[in-house]
Amino acid sequence: MLNLREVFEIVQNIGFKDLIDIGIVAYVFYKIYMLLKETRAKQLVKGIVVLLVVTQLSEWFQLHVMNWILINTMTVGLIALLIVFQPELRRALEYIGRTKLLSKSMQDLEYHELENIVNEMMESISSLSRQKIGALIVIEKDTGLSEIAESGTILDANISRGLLINIFMPNTPLHDGAIIIRNNKILAAACFLPLSDNPSLSKDLGTRHRAGVGISEKSDAFVVMVSEETGAISVAQHGKLSRFLDTKTLKTRIVNTMKPERTKKSWRFFKLKWRQNHENDESDAK
């Protein structure tokens, strides 16, 4: 065990490079923790830590049989970890591999394109919410969703209010499932999404919301959900679910997700313009 003097000497010898080294390691562990947070892997990590502690204690107290069993178990366990942690490892590698230099995302679109996209999306989502028609819209970002798109029907169609509403109308061929939006196109409809197995999610949530959270856990996609029971609007991103959003808040979230940095000021004007048009439409409807 280190005494106080030895600890003081170690602290004195810490240089600037050591601080950088410690900072990088701390950041890496923080990112790993955020990736594992609220997943089954978090509980598995706790179990591994307990095994490591017990292994060290068995060595200190000279419990040779137990120590031999634990050491060999941990050695074989390294291979098992690759299998058990396969979803989390894939998620981590996808997170590391995301880069704007290798793919075009929604943020690469020009301002006028984003203006039309957001306008059409907001009008359709507002209409679906008022009519209490269920909807599940997945906006692809840096993580590719081609595998998810292939599970549905490929459309490669321009985004329009009429098409979005028609897709989710009950008893239509494509209403069951999610649509995938890539850049300025509806890539596919009636797509199957992986369900979240997050135990902290409310038991009241249905399949649509669990699917929305599930795809947001496995990618950086931004997901919009409309409840068919209440018409409530929810969004999911990075595995986090936000429920009961109004159209103003939803629009802000979509704009902040899609907009390029260079168009922040322009979007302020568009935000005011869209709000005025939306209020006028509601007044006419009344």
Short mmCIF file of C-alpha atoms in Angstrom, two decimals:
data_model
loop_
_atom_site.label_atom_id
_atom_site.label_comp_id
_atom_site.label_asym_id
_atom_site.label_seq_id
_atom_site.Cartn_x
_atom_site.Cartn_y
_atom_site.Cartn_z
CA MET A 1 0.00 0.00 0.00
CA LEU A 2 1.23 3.54 -0.81
CA ASN A 3 1.89 5.83 2.13
CA LEU A 4 1.21 9.57 2.14
CA ARG A 5 4.82 10.46 1.29
CA GLU A 6 4.90 8.22 -1.78
CA VAL A 7 1.59 9.67 -2.98
CA PHE A 8 2.99 13.20 -2.52
CA GLU A 9 6.11 12.30 -4.55
CA ILE A 10 3.95 10.88 -7.37
CA VAL A 11 1.88 14.07 -7.47
CA GLN A 12 5.04 16.20 -7.58
CA ASN A 13 6.36 14.29 -10.59
CA ILE A 14 3.20 14.72 -12.65
CA GLY A 15 3.97 16.87 -15.68
CA PHE A 16 1.95 18.54 -18.42
CA LYS A 17 2.12 15.47 -20.68
CA ASP A 18 0.88 13.30 -17.81
CA LEU A 19 -2.13 15.58 -17.36
CA ILE A 20 -2.91 15.29 -21.08
CA ASP A 21 -2.54 11.51 -20.83
CA ILE A 22 -4.86 11.34 -17.83
CA GLY A 23 -7.37 13.63 -19.55
CA ILE A 24 -7.48 11.48 -22.68
CA VAL A 25 -7.95 8.29 -20.67
CA ALA A 26 -10.67 9.92 -18.55
CA TYR A 27 -12.47 11.10 -21.70
CA VAL A 28 -12.30 7.63 -23.26
CA PHE A 29 -13.71 6.00 -20.12
CA TYR A 30 -16.45 8.64 -19.97
CA LYS A 31 -17.45 7.89 -23.57
CA ILE A 32 -17.44 4.16 -22.86
CA TYR A 33 -19.68 4.77 -19.85
CA MET A 34 -22.10 6.86 -21.93
CA LEU A 35 -22.27 4.08 -24.54
CA LEU A 36 -23.05 1.48 -21.88
CA LYS A 37 -25.36 3.65 -19.81
CA GLU A 38 -28.86 2.21 -19.29
CA THR A 39 -28.09 -0.95 -21.28
CA ARG A 40 -27.70 -4.57 -20.28
CA ALA A 41 -23.94 -4.16 -20.77
CA LYS A 42 -23.84 -1.83 -17.78
CA GLN A 43 -24.96 -4.65 -15.49
CA LEU A 44 -22.46 -7.04 -17.11
CA VAL A 45 -19.64 -4.57 -16.47
CA LYS A 46 -20.62 -4.44 -12.81
CA GLY A 47 -20.45 -8.23 -12.68
CA ILE A 48 -16.99 -8.25 -14.27
CA VAL A 49 -15.74 -5.67 -11.75
CA VAL A 50 -17.00 -7.86 -8.90
CA LEU A 51 -15.18 -10.88 -10.36
CA LEU A 52 -11.94 -8.90 -10.66
CA VAL A 53 -12.20 -7.74 -7.05
CA VAL A 54 -12.91 -11.29 -5.83
CA THR A 55 -9.98 -12.62 -7.89
CA GLN A 56 -7.61 -10.11 -6.29
CA LEU A 57 -8.92 -10.85 -2.81
CA SER A 58 -8.47 -14.59 -3.34
CA GLU A 59 -4.83 -13.93 -4.27
CA TRP A 60 -4.21 -11.74 -1.20
CA PHE A 61 -5.78 -14.29 1.16
CA GLN A 62 -4.00 -17.18 -0.64
CA LEU A 63 -7.18 -19.02 -1.59
CA HIS A 64 -5.37 -20.96 -4.30
CA VAL A 65 -8.20 -23.12 -5.63
CA MET A 66 -10.63 -20.21 -5.93
CA ASN A 67 -7.94 -18.00 -7.45
CA TRP A 68 -7.08 -20.65 -10.06
CA ILE A 69 -10.73 -21.08 -11.03
CA LEU A 70 -11.35 -17.34 -11.29
CA ILE A 71 -8.20 -16.65 -13.33
CA ASN A 72 -9.02 -19.39 -15.84
CA THR A 73 -12.63 -18.28 -15.98
CA MET A 74 -11.55 -14.71 -16.76
CA THR A 75 -9.19 -15.96 -19.48
CA VAL A 76 -11.92 -17.94 -21.23
CA GLY A 77 -14.34 -15.12 -20.49
CA LEU A 78 -12.48 -12.74 -22.82
CA ILE A 79 -13.79 -14.73 -25.78
CA ALA A 80 -17.27 -14.85 -24.27
CA LEU A 81 -17.25 -11.07 -23.84
CA LEU A 82 -16.87 -10.56 -27.58
CA ILE A 83 -20.09 -12.52 -28.05
CA VAL A 84 -22.02 -11.05 -25.12
CA PHE A 85 -21.03 -7.47 -25.91
CA GLN A 86 -21.48 -7.81 -29.67
CA PRO A 87 -24.32 -5.22 -29.95
CA GLU A 88 -22.48 -2.71 -27.75
CA LEU A 89 -19.17 -3.24 -29.58
CA ARG A 90 -20.91 -2.68 -32.90
CA ARG A 91 -22.53 0.45 -31.55
CA ALA A 92 -19.16 1.73 -30.29
CA LEU A 93 -17.43 1.06 -33.62
CA GLU A 94 -20.24 2.81 -35.48
CA TYR A 95 -19.88 5.78 -33.13
CA ILE A 96 -16.13 5.95 -33.77
CA GLY A 97 -16.63 5.55 -37.51
CA ARG A 98 -19.09 8.41 -37.91
CA THR A 99 -17.49 11.21 -39.89
CA LYS A 100 -18.85 13.96 -42.09
CA LEU A 101 -15.89 13.59 -44.43
CA LEU A 102 -17.01 10.18 -45.64
CA SER A 103 -20.73 10.69 -46.11
CA LYS A 104 -23.27 13.32 -47.00
CA SER A 105 -25.77 14.03 -44.25
CA MET A 106 -28.81 16.24 -43.84
CA GLN A 107 -26.49 18.99 -42.63
CA ASP A 108 -24.81 19.12 -46.06
CA LEU A 109 -28.02 20.27 -47.74
CA GLU A 110 -28.48 23.91 -48.68
CA TYR A 111 -30.74 26.21 -46.72
CA HIS A 112 -33.55 26.33 -49.29
CA GLU A 113 -33.67 22.53 -49.43
CA LEU A 114 -33.90 22.24 -45.66
CA GLU A 115 -36.56 24.93 -45.57
CA ASN A 116 -38.80 22.94 -47.90
CA ILE A 117 -38.10 19.64 -46.11
CA VAL A 118 -38.85 20.96 -42.63
CA ASN A 119 -41.93 22.80 -43.87
CA GLU A 120 -43.40 19.70 -45.50
CA MET A 121 -42.54 17.50 -42.51
CA MET A 122 -44.02 19.85 -39.94
CA GLU A 123 -47.28 20.27 -41.86
CA SER A 124 -47.68 16.51 -42.25
CA ILE A 125 -46.79 15.70 -38.63
CA SER A 126 -49.18 18.37 -37.35
CA SER A 127 -51.96 16.94 -39.53
CA LEU A 128 -51.28 13.36 -38.40
CA SER A 129 -51.28 14.47 -34.77
CA ARG A 130 -54.62 16.27 -35.09
CA GLN A 131 -56.19 13.23 -36.77
CA LYS A 132 -54.59 10.81 -34.24
CA ILE A 133 -52.92 8.80 -36.98
CA GLY A 134 -49.88 6.84 -35.84
CA ALA A 135 -46.57 7.66 -37.52
CA LEU A 136 -42.91 6.69 -37.21
CA ILE A 137 -40.37 8.84 -39.07
CA VAL A 138 -36.64 8.09 -38.95
CA ILE A 139 -34.24 10.79 -40.16
CA GLU A 140 -30.89 9.26 -41.11
CA LYS A 141 -27.77 11.15 -40.12
CA ASP A 142 -24.19 9.83 -40.20
CA THR A 143 -24.98 6.17 -39.45
CA GLY A 144 -26.25 4.47 -42.59
CA LEU A 145 -29.64 2.75 -42.37
CA SER A 146 -29.59 0.83 -45.64
CA GLU A 147 -30.18 -2.50 -43.88
CA ILE A 148 -33.27 -1.06 -42.18
CA ALA A 149 -34.49 0.42 -45.48
CA GLU A 150 -34.18 -2.94 -47.21
CA SER A 151 -36.65 -4.45 -44.73
CA GLY A 152 -39.37 -2.21 -46.18
CA THR A 153 -40.36 -0.84 -49.58
CA ILE A 154 -37.85 1.39 -51.37
CA LEU A 155 -39.46 4.64 -52.56
CA ASP A 156 -36.68 7.18 -53.17
CA ALA A 157 -39.38 9.85 -53.37
CA ASN A 158 -39.36 13.57 -52.71
CA ILE A 159 -40.61 14.62 -49.30
CA SER A 160 -44.10 16.11 -49.47
CA ARG A 161 -46.94 16.62 -47.04
CA GLY A 162 -49.39 14.62 -49.15
CA LEU A 163 -47.10 11.62 -49.50
CA LEU A 164 -46.18 11.50 -45.81
CA ILE A 165 -49.82 11.64 -44.73
CA ASN A 166 -50.89 9.09 -47.32
CA ILE A 167 -48.19 6.61 -46.24
CA PHE A 168 -49.46 6.53 -42.66
CA MET A 169 -53.18 6.52 -43.42
CA PRO A 170 -54.77 3.39 -41.87
CA ASN A 171 -55.42 0.40 -44.13
CA THR A 172 -52.96 1.59 -46.78
CA PRO A 173 -50.19 -0.81 -47.94
CA LEU A 174 -47.31 1.14 -46.33
CA HIS A 175 -48.89 2.47 -43.13
CA ASP A 176 -47.48 -0.24 -40.86
CA GLY A 177 -43.83 0.41 -40.06
CA ALA A 178 -41.39 3.31 -40.28
CA ILE A 179 -40.23 5.56 -43.07
CA ILE A 180 -36.55 6.35 -43.55
CA ILE A 181 -35.58 9.84 -44.67
CA ARG A 182 -32.14 10.22 -46.25
CA ASN A 183 -31.01 13.70 -47.27
CA ASN A 184 -33.98 15.21 -49.14
CA LYS A 185 -35.71 11.93 -50.02
CA ILE A 186 -38.05 9.39 -48.46
CA LEU A 187 -35.76 6.41 -48.95
CA ALA A 188 -38.17 3.68 -47.84
CA ALA A 189 -41.46 3.00 -46.07
CA ALA A 190 -42.97 0.14 -44.05
CA CYS A 191 -39.56 -0.60 -42.52
CA PHE A 192 -39.04 -2.81 -39.48
CA LEU A 193 -37.03 -1.30 -36.63
CA PRO A 194 -35.26 -3.06 -33.75
CA LEU A 195 -37.15 -2.76 -30.46
CA SER A 196 -35.47 -1.26 -27.44
CA ASP A 197 -34.96 -3.54 -24.45
CA ASN A 198 -34.22 -0.65 -22.10
CA PRO A 199 -35.80 -1.67 -18.76
CA SER A 200 -36.26 1.97 -17.71
CA LEU A 201 -38.80 2.69 -20.44
CA SER A 202 -42.39 3.09 -19.31
CA LYS A 203 -44.55 -0.01 -19.52
CA ASP A 204 -47.25 2.15 -21.14
CA LEU A 205 -45.17 2.58 -24.30
CA GLY A 206 -46.26 0.59 -27.32
CA THR A 207 -44.31 -1.04 -30.12
CA ARG A 208 -44.03 2.18 -32.14
CA HIS A 209 -42.26 4.07 -29.36
CA ARG A 210 -40.03 1.13 -28.43
CA ALA A 211 -39.02 0.78 -32.08
CA GLY A 212 -38.23 4.50 -32.27
CA VAL A 213 -36.05 4.33 -29.18
CA GLY A 214 -34.47 1.10 -30.42
CA ILE A 215 -33.19 2.56 -33.71
CA SER A 216 -31.94 5.67 -31.87
CA GLU A 217 -29.90 3.41 -29.57
CA LYS A 218 -28.22 1.66 -32.50
CA SER A 219 -27.59 4.77 -34.62
CA ASP A 220 -27.48 8.55 -34.44
CA ALA A 221 -30.83 8.84 -36.23
CA PHE A 222 -33.45 11.37 -35.14
CA VAL A 223 -36.85 9.70 -34.75
CA VAL A 224 -40.31 11.29 -34.65
CA MET A 225 -43.31 9.32 -33.38
CA VAL A 226 -47.01 10.18 -33.39
CA SER A 227 -49.31 8.20 -31.10
CA GLU A 228 -52.47 6.81 -32.67
CA GLU A 229 -54.20 6.73 -29.27
CA THR A 230 -53.63 10.34 -28.20
CA GLY A 231 -52.01 12.08 -31.15
CA ALA A 232 -49.10 13.00 -28.88
CA ILE A 233 -45.77 13.73 -30.56
CA SER A 234 -42.56 12.19 -29.25
CA VAL A 235 -38.95 12.15 -30.42
CA ALA A 236 -36.05 9.79 -29.74
CA GLN A 237 -32.34 10.46 -30.15
CA HIS A 238 -29.29 8.71 -28.67
CA GLY A 239 -31.62 6.31 -26.86
CA LYS A 240 -33.46 9.11 -25.06
CA LEU A 241 -37.21 9.54 -25.43
CA SER A 242 -38.93 12.94 -25.15
CA ARG A 243 -42.72 12.77 -25.04
CA PHE A 244 -45.67 15.13 -25.47
CA LEU A 245 -43.88 17.74 -27.60
CA ASP A 246 -45.81 20.61 -29.16
CA THR A 247 -45.23 21.55 -32.79
CA LYS A 248 -43.08 24.53 -31.86
CA THR A 249 -40.69 22.40 -29.79
CA LEU A 250 -40.66 19.65 -32.41
CA LYS A 251 -39.78 22.09 -35.16
CA THR A 252 -36.91 23.46 -33.07
CA ARG A 253 -35.57 19.96 -32.48
CA ILE A 254 -35.77 19.04 -36.17
CA VAL A 255 -34.12 22.29 -37.27
CA ASN A 256 -31.33 21.92 -34.71
CA THR A 257 -30.76 18.36 -35.94
CA MET A 258 -30.66 19.18 -39.65
CA LYS A 259 -29.36 22.71 -40.04
CA PRO A 260 -25.77 23.51 -41.05
CA GLU A 261 -23.85 25.83 -38.74
CA ARG A 262 -23.60 28.47 -41.43
CA THR A 263 -27.36 28.93 -41.61
CA LYS A 264 -28.17 29.55 -37.94
CA LYS A 265 -29.15 33.17 -38.50
CA SER A 266 -31.23 32.35 -41.56
CA TRP A 267 -33.17 29.74 -39.61
CA ARG A 268 -34.24 32.33 -37.06
CA PHE A 269 -36.14 34.16 -39.80
CA PHE A 270 -37.59 30.89 -41.11
CA LYS A 271 -38.67 29.92 -37.60
CA LEU A 272 -40.70 33.13 -37.23
CA LYS A 273 -42.12 32.77 -40.74
CA TRP A 274 -43.20 29.15 -40.19
CA ARG A 275 -44.82 30.00 -36.85
CA GLN A 276 -46.85 32.82 -38.39
CA ASN A 277 -48.01 30.59 -41.26
CA HIS A 278 -48.90 27.78 -38.86
CA GLU A 279 -50.96 30.13 -36.65
CA ASN A 280 -52.76 31.49 -39.70
CA ASP A 281 -53.59 27.95 -40.86
CA GLU A 282 -55.01 27.08 -37.44
CA SER A 283 -57.11 30.27 -37.45
CA ASP A 284 -58.50 29.41 -40.88
CA ALA A 285 -59.30 25.87 -39.74
CA LYS A 286 -61.32 27.21 -36.81
#
